[in-house]
Amino acid sequence: MESIYTVAKYFLFKEAMTHKKLQKLCYFAQAWYLANYGKALVPNRFEAWVHGPVCPDLYSKYRSWGWETIPNELEPPKFKNEDVPDFLDEVFMVYGDYDADTLENITHKEEPWTNARKNCSPSMYCRNPISKKDMKVYYGERIDKHYD
């Protein structure tokens, strides 16, 4: 498995962005990795917060940026698995042009986040974990439909 911080730094190497956008890109990377490879990309959990999926560990590292843009990383980080950057490039190609609010809206319509927030109102504080199984199944079904 890779470090969530290495994945985040890779996305920040691609583009300066807000913490919220970074969270969503890391979430999509985890979800699509689960769907494609049947295992987690990072060991960290994502929770169903009001503004979409959040990795608490990543939140702690970048929280001081608030709504400000986190600057670019100057060099790409090193990964344990040399294939991961190509995978992350695919994730970025699909989601990178969207702003943070659009990415939030996308996650709010998807089952992994909505399942984790059952019994919570839209603005209610929530730290429920998003199930890796739900991510694997939901995004895996998107792969199957893509190739039908």
XYZ file of N, CA and C in Angstrom:
444
model
N 0.835 -1.191 0.000
C 0.000 0.000 0.000
C 0.877 1.251 0.000
N 0.286 2.288 -0.502
C 0.973 3.577 -0.562
C 0.541 4.450 0.617
N 1.254 5.512 0.834
C 0.914 6.487 1.866
C -0.105 7.481 1.305
N -1.105 7.819 2.093
C -2.085 8.829 1.677
C -1.389 10.157 1.380
N -0.309 10.438 2.115
C 0.418 11.694 1.917
C 1.173 11.694 0.587
N 1.651 10.534 0.166
C 2.332 10.415 -1.123
C 1.326 10.616 -2.259
N 0.157 10.018 -2.116
C -0.894 10.193 -3.117
C -1.288 11.671 -3.197
N -1.470 12.306 -2.047
C -1.840 13.726 -2.022
C -0.752 14.578 -2.677
N 0.495 14.295 -2.360
C 1.596 15.066 -2.953
C 1.644 14.890 -4.466
N 1.280 13.705 -4.942
C 1.266 13.497 -6.390
C 0.212 14.393 -7.045
N -0.975 14.439 -6.455
C -2.009 15.314 -7.009
C -1.587 16.779 -6.917
N -0.909 17.138 -5.842
C -0.431 18.520 -5.702
C 0.727 18.809 -6.654
N 1.445 17.802 -7.077
C 2.455 17.984 -8.119
C 1.769 18.320 -9.447
N 0.599 17.729 -9.675
C -0.148 17.968 -10.915
C -0.741 19.379 -10.955
N -1.190 19.862 -9.763
C -1.922 21.133 -9.728
C -2.009 21.641 -8.296
N -1.916 22.955 -8.122
C -2.242 23.568 -6.834
C -3.762 23.488 -6.678
N -4.242 23.192 -5.476
C -5.689 23.027 -5.302
C -6.080 23.229 -3.842
N -7.377 23.324 -3.621
C -7.878 23.448 -2.254
C -7.830 22.090 -1.557
N -7.894 22.157 -0.252
C -7.912 20.958 0.571
C -9.120 20.086 0.209
N -10.251 20.727 -0.019
C -11.472 19.977 -0.345
C -11.311 19.200 -1.651
N -10.745 19.808 -2.662
C -10.528 19.105 -3.925
C -9.522 17.977 -3.736
N -8.484 18.222 -2.975
C -7.471 17.198 -2.714
C -8.089 15.983 -2.026
N -8.955 16.229 -1.070
C -9.646 15.136 -0.371
C -10.446 14.286 -1.359
N -11.174 14.938 -2.235
C -12.026 14.191 -3.165
C -11.188 13.400 -4.166
N -10.094 13.971 -4.658
C -9.234 13.239 -5.589
C -8.634 12.003 -4.919
N -8.213 12.154 -3.676
C -7.656 11.005 -2.940
C -8.729 9.944 -2.703
N -9.942 10.382 -2.418
C -11.054 9.448 -2.251
C -11.312 8.685 -3.545
N -11.402 9.396 -4.663
C -11.656 8.725 -5.934
C -10.521 7.765 -6.280
N -9.297 8.129 -5.954
C -8.164 7.232 -6.196
C -8.338 5.942 -5.397
N -8.704 6.074 -4.134
C -8.921 4.887 -3.298
C -10.071 4.034 -3.848
N -11.171 4.686 -4.176
C -12.358 3.965 -4.639
C -12.091 3.219 -5.948
N -11.490 3.899 -6.909
C -11.229 3.260 -8.195
C -10.143 2.192 -8.095
N -9.202 2.367 -7.184
C -8.177 1.335 -6.983
C -8.829 0.073 -6.417
N -9.715 0.262 -5.449
C -10.461 -0.877 -4.899
C -11.246 -1.589 -5.998
N -11.895 -0.823 -6.855
C -12.716 -1.407 -7.922
C -11.867 -2.130 -8.962
N -10.739 -1.561 -9.300
C -9.896 -2.136 -10.353
C -8.999 -3.269 -9.885
N -8.493 -3.169 -8.653
C -7.490 -4.128 -8.194
C -7.931 -4.975 -7.005
N -9.102 -4.685 -6.457
C -9.628 -5.484 -5.358
C -8.930 -5.285 -4.037
N -8.109 -4.255 -3.949
C -7.408 -3.954 -2.700
C -7.265 -2.447 -2.562
N -7.009 -2.010 -1.345
C -6.900 -0.582 -1.061
C -5.578 -0.022 -1.577
N -5.623 1.201 -2.043
C -4.427 1.931 -2.443
C -3.682 2.443 -1.217
N -4.460 2.936 -0.246
C -3.911 3.488 1.001
C -4.605 2.811 2.179
N -3.932 2.737 3.327
C -4.547 2.073 4.476
C -5.559 2.934 5.229
N -5.603 4.204 4.931
C -6.426 5.158 5.676
C -7.902 5.007 5.353
N -8.723 5.438 6.292
C -10.169 5.392 6.060
C -10.662 6.760 5.615
N -11.767 6.718 4.927
C -12.475 7.936 4.539
C -13.792 7.951 5.300
N -14.197 9.133 5.721
C -15.436 9.301 6.475
C -16.412 10.162 5.684
N -17.696 9.993 5.985
C -18.765 10.696 5.265
C -19.092 12.027 5.946
N -18.249 13.008 5.722
C -18.454 14.333 6.291
C -19.487 15.102 5.470
N -19.903 16.239 5.989
C -20.927 17.052 5.336
C -20.539 17.399 3.895
N -19.285 17.769 3.670
C -18.846 18.191 2.338
C -18.257 17.050 1.515
N -18.639 15.824 1.841
C -18.187 14.672 1.068
C -17.149 13.856 1.818
N -16.560 12.882 1.133
C -15.579 12.005 1.770
C -14.333 12.772 2.230
N -13.891 12.440 3.434
C -12.698 13.056 4.002
C -11.869 11.978 4.686
N -10.571 12.003 4.431
C -9.630 11.155 5.155
C -9.145 11.974 6.348
N -9.487 11.579 7.589
C -9.106 12.375 8.754
C -7.595 12.619 8.873
N -6.786 11.631 8.471
C -5.337 11.807 8.539
C -4.879 12.924 7.599
N -5.427 12.937 6.401
C -5.089 13.972 5.425
C -5.634 15.324 5.881
N -6.815 15.300 6.472
C -7.407 16.533 6.991
C -6.486 17.167 8.031
N -5.950 16.358 8.922
C -5.057 16.875 9.966
C -3.827 17.543 9.366
N -3.303 16.967 8.304
C -2.089 17.515 7.684
C -2.344 18.848 6.982
N -3.472 18.976 6.299
C -3.711 20.160 5.468
C -4.778 21.111 6.005
N -5.298 20.861 7.171
C -6.396 21.678 7.697
C -6.055 23.154 7.825
N -4.796 23.471 8.073
C -4.403 24.870 8.261
C -4.594 25.699 6.989
N -4.728 25.047 5.839
C -4.952 25.768 4.591
C -6.386 26.265 4.476
N -7.295 25.692 5.268
C -8.693 26.118 5.204
C -9.215 26.055 3.781
N -9.765 27.160 3.293
C -10.318 27.222 1.937
C -9.310 27.775 0.927
N -8.093 28.055 1.380
C -7.049 28.580 0.499
C -6.450 27.474 -0.370
N -5.828 27.859 -1.457
C -5.201 26.902 -2.359
C -3.860 26.433 -1.802
N -3.673 25.126 -1.790
C -2.395 24.535 -1.385
C -1.482 24.609 -2.606
N -0.251 25.108 -2.444
C 0.617 25.259 -3.622
C 1.091 23.917 -4.189
N 1.550 24.004 -5.438
C 2.108 22.828 -6.122
C 3.301 22.257 -5.374
N 3.433 20.940 -5.449
C 4.677 20.264 -5.088
C 5.621 20.450 -6.275
N 6.891 20.643 -6.001
C 7.831 20.909 -7.080
C 8.345 19.653 -7.771
N 8.296 18.527 -7.054
C 8.760 17.254 -7.625
C 7.731 16.168 -7.332
N 7.608 15.206 -8.235
C 6.683 14.111 -7.952
C 7.250 13.219 -6.845
N 6.398 12.707 -5.975
C 6.886 11.820 -4.913
C 7.217 10.435 -5.469
N 7.931 9.679 -4.694
C 8.279 8.299 -5.056
C 7.229 7.359 -4.483
N 6.846 6.364 -5.273
C 5.871 5.365 -4.858
C 6.530 4.003 -4.707
N 5.959 3.170 -3.859
C 6.433 1.790 -3.703
C 6.154 0.996 -4.975
N 4.959 1.207 -5.537
C 4.539 0.525 -6.765
C 4.711 1.504 -7.925
N 5.556 1.161 -8.855
C 5.858 2.079 -9.966
C 4.685 2.302 -10.917
N 3.633 1.494 -10.821
C 2.457 1.667 -11.674
C 1.453 2.681 -11.124
N 1.597 3.047 -9.859
C 0.625 3.937 -9.222
C 0.551 5.315 -9.885
N 1.663 5.948 -10.253
C 1.518 7.264 -10.908
C 0.654 7.221 -12.166
N 0.781 6.181 -12.980
C -0.063 6.073 -14.177
C -1.534 5.948 -13.797
N -1.805 5.184 -12.743
C -3.178 5.046 -12.255
C -3.713 6.401 -11.782
N -2.908 7.124 -11.000
C -3.330 8.434 -10.492
C -3.503 9.439 -11.629
N -2.701 9.309 -12.680
C -2.886 10.169 -13.851
C -4.262 9.951 -14.473
N -4.707 8.693 -14.496
C -6.045 8.385 -15.031
C -7.131 9.022 -14.166
N -6.980 8.907 -12.855
C -7.944 9.523 -11.932
C -7.975 11.038 -12.155
N -6.796 11.625 -12.267
C -6.711 13.073 -12.456
C -7.284 13.491 -13.815
N -7.077 12.674 -14.831
C -7.616 12.982 -16.152
C -9.150 13.035 -16.108
N -9.771 12.166 -15.331
C -11.231 12.130 -15.235
C -11.771 13.246 -14.346
N -11.137 13.463 -13.184
C -11.700 14.368 -12.174
C -10.969 15.701 -12.009
N -9.783 15.822 -12.551
C -8.939 16.985 -12.283
C -9.478 18.312 -12.769
N -10.281 18.307 -13.820
C -10.812 19.577 -14.338
C -11.984 20.115 -13.525
N -12.545 19.297 -12.660
C -13.667 19.738 -11.830
C -13.175 20.522 -10.631
N -13.989 21.488 -10.194
C -13.641 22.196 -8.960
C -14.128 21.384 -7.753
N -13.739 21.819 -6.581
C -14.039 21.084 -5.347
C -15.541 20.914 -5.124
N -16.313 21.952 -5.405
C -17.760 21.862 -5.184
C -18.410 20.838 -6.116
N -17.965 20.783 -7.355
C -18.500 19.796 -8.293
C -18.151 18.387 -7.835
N -16.910 18.183 -7.400
C -16.507 16.866 -6.894
C -17.329 16.481 -5.669
N -17.585 17.447 -4.797
C -18.435 17.196 -3.628
C -19.824 16.742 -4.083
N -20.394 17.460 -5.050
C -21.730 17.107 -5.544
C -21.761 15.718 -6.164
N -20.710 15.343 -6.855
C -20.633 13.997 -7.439
C -20.691 12.952 -6.321
N -19.876 13.131 -5.289
C -19.839 12.131 -4.203
C -21.164 12.065 -3.462
N -21.870 13.188 -3.374
C -23.149 13.220 -2.657
C -24.240 12.413 -3.363
N -24.032 12.087 -4.616
C -25.007 11.305 -5.379
C -24.633 9.836 -5.459
N -23.533 9.458 -4.857
C -23.027 8.091 -4.978
C -23.249 7.295 -3.696
N -23.516 6.002 -3.876
C -23.895 5.133 -2.758
C -22.886 5.019 -1.615
N -21.594 4.947 -1.857
C -20.704 4.793 -0.704
C -20.873 5.915 0.335
N -20.974 7.164 -0.136
C -21.143 8.294 0.786
C -22.553 8.317 1.365
N -23.569 8.109 0.515
C -24.946 8.170 1.017
C -25.231 7.026 1.990
N -24.691 5.837 1.725
C -24.872 4.720 2.665
C -24.250 5.030 4.020
N -23.092 5.648 4.020
C -22.409 5.971 5.277
C -23.147 7.061 6.056
N -23.913 7.877 5.377
C -24.633 8.977 6.038
C -26.096 8.659 6.323
N -26.494 7.409 6.199
C -27.888 7.067 6.521
C -28.211 7.578 7.923
N -29.421 8.077 8.075
C -29.918 8.629 9.342
C -29.247 9.950 9.727
N -28.551 10.578 8.806
C -27.958 11.897 9.059
C -28.611 12.906 8.123
N -28.976 14.045 8.642
C -29.498 15.106 7.786
C -28.337 15.680 6.970
N -28.641 16.407 5.880
C -27.573 16.913 5.009
C -26.497 17.742 5.721
N -26.878 18.513 6.723
C -25.897 19.375 7.398
C -25.431 18.820 8.752
N -25.811 17.608 9.058
C -25.480 17.009 10.356
C -24.024 16.532 10.409
N -23.375 16.826 11.528
C -22.019 16.345 11.772
C -22.010 14.820 11.701
N -21.037 14.274 11.001
C -20.973 12.827 10.822
C -19.522 12.412 10.642
N -19.126 11.371 11.334
C -17.772 10.806 11.176
C -17.858 9.329 10.791
N -19.003 8.921 10.250
C -19.174 7.520 9.870
C -18.171 7.139 8.784
N -17.521 5.989 8.938
C -16.591 5.555 7.886
C -17.344 5.143 6.625
N -16.721 5.412 5.492
C -17.253 4.952 4.211
C -16.677 3.560 3.992
N -17.551 2.610 3.762
C -17.159 1.215 3.613
C -16.307 0.994 2.364
N -15.161 0.348 2.558
C -14.323 -0.006 1.403
C -15.059 -0.990 0.504
N -15.852 -1.853 1.117
C -16.649 -2.794 0.313
C -17.636 -2.031 -0.569
N -18.312 -1.022 0.006
C -19.242 -0.210 -0.787
C -18.524 0.484 -1.946
N -17.321 1.001 -1.685
C -16.557 1.654 -2.751
C -16.226 0.652 -3.854
N -15.733 -0.505 -3.454
C -15.323 -1.534 -4.414
C -16.505 -1.966 -5.280
N -17.649 -2.216 -4.651
C -18.836 -2.674 -5.383
C -19.383 -1.562 -6.281
N -19.583 -0.380 -5.721
C -20.191 0.720 -6.477
C -19.351 1.091 -7.699
N -18.078 1.328 -7.495
C -17.221 1.726 -8.614
C -16.933 0.544 -9.536
N -16.900 -0.655 -8.984
C -16.745 -1.852 -9.812
C -17.888 -2.005 -10.787
N -19.101 -1.690 -10.348
C -20.263 -1.732 -11.247
C -20.131 -0.708 -12.362
N -19.504 0.415 -12.096
C -19.285 1.430 -13.134
C -18.327 0.883 -14.196
N -17.339 0.111 -13.791
C -16.399 -0.494 -14.743
C -17.141 -1.473 -15.634
N -17.937 -2.332 -15.022
C -18.684 -3.331 -15.787
C -19.608 -2.664 -16.817
N -20.279 -1.587 -16.420
C -21.191 -0.897 -17.337
C -20.428 -0.215 -18.458
N -19.210 0.247 -18.146
C -18.392 0.925 -19.153
C -18.039 -0.020 -20.306
N -17.858 -1.291 -19.999
C -17.423 -2.246 -21.013
C -18.577 -3.042 -21.628
N -19.805 -2.794 -21.221
C -20.948 -3.519 -21.808
C -21.236 -3.058 -23.211
